[in-house]
Short mmCIF file of C-alpha atoms in Angstrom, two decimals:
data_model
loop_
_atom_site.label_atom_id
_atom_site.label_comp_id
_atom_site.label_asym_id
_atom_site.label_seq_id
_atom_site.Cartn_x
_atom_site.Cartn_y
_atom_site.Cartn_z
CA UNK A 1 -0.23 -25.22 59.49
CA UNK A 2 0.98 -26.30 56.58
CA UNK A 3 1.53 -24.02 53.67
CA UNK A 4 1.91 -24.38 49.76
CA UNK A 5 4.77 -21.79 49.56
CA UNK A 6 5.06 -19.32 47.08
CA UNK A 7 8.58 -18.32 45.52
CA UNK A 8 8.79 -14.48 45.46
CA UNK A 9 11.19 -12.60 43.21
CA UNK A 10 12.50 -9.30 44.20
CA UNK A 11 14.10 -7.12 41.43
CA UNK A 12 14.92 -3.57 40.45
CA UNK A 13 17.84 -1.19 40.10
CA UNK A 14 20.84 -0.85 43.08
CA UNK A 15 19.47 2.02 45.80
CA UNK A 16 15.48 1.41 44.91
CA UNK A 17 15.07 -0.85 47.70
CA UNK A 18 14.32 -4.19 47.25
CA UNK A 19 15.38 -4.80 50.78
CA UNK A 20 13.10 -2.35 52.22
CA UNK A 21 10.38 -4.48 50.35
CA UNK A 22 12.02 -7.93 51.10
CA UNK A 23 11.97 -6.63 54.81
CA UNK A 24 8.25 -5.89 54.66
CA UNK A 25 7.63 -9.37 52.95
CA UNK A 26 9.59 -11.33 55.88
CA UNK A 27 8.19 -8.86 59.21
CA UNK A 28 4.53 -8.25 58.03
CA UNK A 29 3.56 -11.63 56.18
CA UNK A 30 6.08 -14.36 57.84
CA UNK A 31 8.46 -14.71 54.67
CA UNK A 32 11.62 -16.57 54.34
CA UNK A 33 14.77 -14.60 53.08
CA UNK A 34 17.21 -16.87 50.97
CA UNK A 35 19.93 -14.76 51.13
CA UNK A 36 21.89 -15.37 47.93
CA UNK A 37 24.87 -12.91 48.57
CA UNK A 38 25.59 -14.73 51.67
CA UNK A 39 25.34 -18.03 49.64
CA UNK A 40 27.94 -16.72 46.84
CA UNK A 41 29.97 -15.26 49.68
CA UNK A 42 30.62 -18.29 51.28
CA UNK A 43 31.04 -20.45 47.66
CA UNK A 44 33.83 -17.98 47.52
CA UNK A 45 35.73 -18.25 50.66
CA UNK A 46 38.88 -20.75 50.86
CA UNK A 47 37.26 -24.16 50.11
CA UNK A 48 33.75 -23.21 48.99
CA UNK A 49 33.11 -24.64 45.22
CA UNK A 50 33.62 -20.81 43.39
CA UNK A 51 36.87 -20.07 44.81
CA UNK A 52 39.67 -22.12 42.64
CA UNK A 53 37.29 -20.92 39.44
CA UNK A 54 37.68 -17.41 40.51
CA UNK A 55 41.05 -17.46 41.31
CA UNK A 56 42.32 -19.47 38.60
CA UNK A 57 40.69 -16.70 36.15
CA UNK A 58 41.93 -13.38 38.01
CA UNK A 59 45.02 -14.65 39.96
CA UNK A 60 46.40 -14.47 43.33
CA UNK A 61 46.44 -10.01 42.91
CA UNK A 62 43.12 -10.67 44.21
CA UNK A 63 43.99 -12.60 47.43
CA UNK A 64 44.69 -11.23 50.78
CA UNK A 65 47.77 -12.03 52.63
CA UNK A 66 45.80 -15.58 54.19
CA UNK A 67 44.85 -16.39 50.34
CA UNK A 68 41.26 -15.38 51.13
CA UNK A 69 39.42 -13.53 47.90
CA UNK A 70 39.74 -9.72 48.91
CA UNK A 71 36.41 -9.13 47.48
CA UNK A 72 36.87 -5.35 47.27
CA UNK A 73 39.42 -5.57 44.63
CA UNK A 74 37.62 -7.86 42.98
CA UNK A 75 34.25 -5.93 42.59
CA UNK A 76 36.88 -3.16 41.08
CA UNK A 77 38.30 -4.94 38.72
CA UNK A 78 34.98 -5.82 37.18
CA UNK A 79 33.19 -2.76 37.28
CA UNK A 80 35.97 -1.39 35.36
CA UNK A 81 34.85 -4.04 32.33
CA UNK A 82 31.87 -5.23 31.46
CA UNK A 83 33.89 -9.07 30.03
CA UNK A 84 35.41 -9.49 33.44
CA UNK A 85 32.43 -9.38 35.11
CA UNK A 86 30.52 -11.53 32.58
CA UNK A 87 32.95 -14.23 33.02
CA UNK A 88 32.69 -13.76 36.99
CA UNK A 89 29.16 -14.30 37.02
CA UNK A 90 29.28 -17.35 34.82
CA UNK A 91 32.30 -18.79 37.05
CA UNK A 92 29.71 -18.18 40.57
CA UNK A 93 26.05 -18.47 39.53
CA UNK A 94 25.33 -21.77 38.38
CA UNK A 95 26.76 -22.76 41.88
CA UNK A 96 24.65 -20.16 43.70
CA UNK A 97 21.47 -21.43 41.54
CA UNK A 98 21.89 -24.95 42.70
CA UNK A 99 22.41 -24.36 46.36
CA UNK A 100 19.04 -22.09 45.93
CA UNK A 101 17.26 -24.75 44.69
CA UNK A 102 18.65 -27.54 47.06
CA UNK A 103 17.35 -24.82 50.03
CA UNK A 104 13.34 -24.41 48.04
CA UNK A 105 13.25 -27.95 47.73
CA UNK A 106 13.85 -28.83 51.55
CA UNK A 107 12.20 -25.64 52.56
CA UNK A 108 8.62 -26.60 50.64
CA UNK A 109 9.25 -29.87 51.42
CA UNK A 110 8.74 -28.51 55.10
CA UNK A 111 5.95 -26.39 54.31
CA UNK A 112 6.80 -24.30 56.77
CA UNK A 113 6.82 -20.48 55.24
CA UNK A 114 4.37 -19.00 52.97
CA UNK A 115 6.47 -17.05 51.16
CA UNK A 116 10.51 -16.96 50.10
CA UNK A 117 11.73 -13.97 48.90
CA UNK A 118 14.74 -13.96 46.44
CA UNK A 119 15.91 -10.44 46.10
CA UNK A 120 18.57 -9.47 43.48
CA UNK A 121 19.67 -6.81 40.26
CA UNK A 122 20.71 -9.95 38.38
CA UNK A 123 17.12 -11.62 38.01
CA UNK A 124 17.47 -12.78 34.64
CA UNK A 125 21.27 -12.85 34.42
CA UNK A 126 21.31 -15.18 37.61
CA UNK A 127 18.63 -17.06 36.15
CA UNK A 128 16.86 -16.92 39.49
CA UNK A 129 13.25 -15.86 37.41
CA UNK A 130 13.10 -19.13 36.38
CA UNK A 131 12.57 -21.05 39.42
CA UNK A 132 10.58 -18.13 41.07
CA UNK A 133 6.53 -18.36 41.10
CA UNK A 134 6.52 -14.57 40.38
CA UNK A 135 9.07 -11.64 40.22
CA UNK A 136 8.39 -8.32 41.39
CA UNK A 137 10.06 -5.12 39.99
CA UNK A 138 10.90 -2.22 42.71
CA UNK A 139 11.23 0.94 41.24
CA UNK A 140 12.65 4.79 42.30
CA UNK A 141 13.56 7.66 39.97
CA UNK A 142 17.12 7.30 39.16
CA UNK A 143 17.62 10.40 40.87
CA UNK A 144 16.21 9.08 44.34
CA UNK A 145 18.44 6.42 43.98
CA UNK A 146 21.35 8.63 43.60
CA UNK A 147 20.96 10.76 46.75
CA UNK A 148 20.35 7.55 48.58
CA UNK A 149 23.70 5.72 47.51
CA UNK A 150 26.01 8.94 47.57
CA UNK A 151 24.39 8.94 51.24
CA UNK A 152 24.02 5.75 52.55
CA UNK A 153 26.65 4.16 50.62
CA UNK A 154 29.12 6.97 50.28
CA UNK A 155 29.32 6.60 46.59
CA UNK A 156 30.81 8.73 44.33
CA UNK A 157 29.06 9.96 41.03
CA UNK A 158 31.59 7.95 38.86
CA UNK A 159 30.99 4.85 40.58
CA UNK A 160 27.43 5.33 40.44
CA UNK A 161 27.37 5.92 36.88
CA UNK A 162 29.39 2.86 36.56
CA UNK A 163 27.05 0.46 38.10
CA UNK A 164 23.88 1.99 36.39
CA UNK A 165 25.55 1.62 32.90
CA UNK A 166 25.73 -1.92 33.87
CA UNK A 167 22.39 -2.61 35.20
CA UNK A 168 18.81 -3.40 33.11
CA UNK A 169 17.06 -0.26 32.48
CA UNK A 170 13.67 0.56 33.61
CA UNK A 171 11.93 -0.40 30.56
CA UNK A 172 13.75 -3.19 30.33
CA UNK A 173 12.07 -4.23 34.14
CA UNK A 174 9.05 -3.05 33.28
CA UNK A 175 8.86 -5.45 29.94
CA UNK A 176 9.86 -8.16 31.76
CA UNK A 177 8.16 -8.20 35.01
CA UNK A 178 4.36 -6.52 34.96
CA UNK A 179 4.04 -6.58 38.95
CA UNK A 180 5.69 -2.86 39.54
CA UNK A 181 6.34 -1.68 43.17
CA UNK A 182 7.05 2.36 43.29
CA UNK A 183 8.85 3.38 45.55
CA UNK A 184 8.83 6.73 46.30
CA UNK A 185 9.47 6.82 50.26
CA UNK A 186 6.41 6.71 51.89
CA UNK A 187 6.48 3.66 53.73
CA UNK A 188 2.75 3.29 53.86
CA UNK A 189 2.08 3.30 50.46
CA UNK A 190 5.01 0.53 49.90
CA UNK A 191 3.01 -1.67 52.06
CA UNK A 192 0.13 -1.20 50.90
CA UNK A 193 1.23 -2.31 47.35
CA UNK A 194 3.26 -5.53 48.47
CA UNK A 195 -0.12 -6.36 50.27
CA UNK A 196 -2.11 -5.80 47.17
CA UNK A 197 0.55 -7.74 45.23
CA UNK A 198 0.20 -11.20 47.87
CA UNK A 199 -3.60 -11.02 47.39
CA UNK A 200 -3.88 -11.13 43.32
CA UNK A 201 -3.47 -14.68 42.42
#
């Protein structure tokens, strides 16, 4: 069978579980995960096309011992400020965004998957919404998220309040992208709505 794949965009807040939805997407309805962490992971390893940019901008502190990128240091250094990071993301996405669309192209090409999901915080930043057919917005009470990152993640409150300051807010999402998920916990009910989502054209 061949299909006429549709380019899904997953979106929301950190801890409201985009993956949770992404994982429904790929087990329940045969969806393709382009996993763009992995992709900017390995632009940034020794010899992948991000790594001179990003160590030419925030030196060799942020190299391990074999000149790798240590990226724990890095993500500290910008959470800590807000221009940092900016300059970080503009240094690694447009490299991310092209091998993205290299992989649509030869995946719809193939017509093999129905679906791709693209999950990510950075929707518009990334400028991932552009080249998706539709984005969806996941969203949990702030304070849900919370519990779930100071217990899955083992983050602190300061850390926490760090990376929501820096996120989109809610009505932000909501403006943006009209096809809400809410995701209160009940696993059910989230499947329900990703199913009612696929069949509304």
């Amino acid at each position: 069978m061949v299909y006429d794949m549709k380019v899904i965009g997953i979106t929301g807040g950190i801890g409201s579980g985009k993956s949770l939805v992404a994982k429904i997407l790929i087990e329940k309805h045969g969806a393709y995960f382009l996993n763009t962490d992995r992709i900017a992971k390995e632009q940034m390893e020794i010899g992948g096309i991000s790594y001179a940019g990003v160590v030419d901008f925030f030196g060799n502190s942020i190299l391990t011992e074999d000149k790798s990128i240590d990226r724990t240091k890095l993500s500290k250094i910008v959470f800590q400020d807000k221009e940092k990071l900016m300059k970080l993301n503009t240094l690694t996405h447009p490299n991310v965004l092209k091998a993205v669309e290299e992989e649509l192209d030869s995946l719809r090409k193939a017509g093999k998957v129905p679906y791709v999901i693209i999950e990510t915080a950075l929707m518009i930043e990334a400028g991932y919404d552009f080249i998706c057919d539709e984005v969806w917005y996941v969203y949990t009470p702030e304070e849900i998220r919370r519990e779930r990152l100071k217990k899955e993640r083992n983050y602190s409150d300061q850390k926490i309040d760090s990376i929501f300051e820096n996120q989109r807010k809610e009505e932000e999402f909501r403006k943006k992208y009209p096809k809400v998920i809410e995701n209160t916990g009940d696993i059910q009910k989230l499947c329900k709505q990703v199913e009612r989502l696929l069949q509304e054209e």
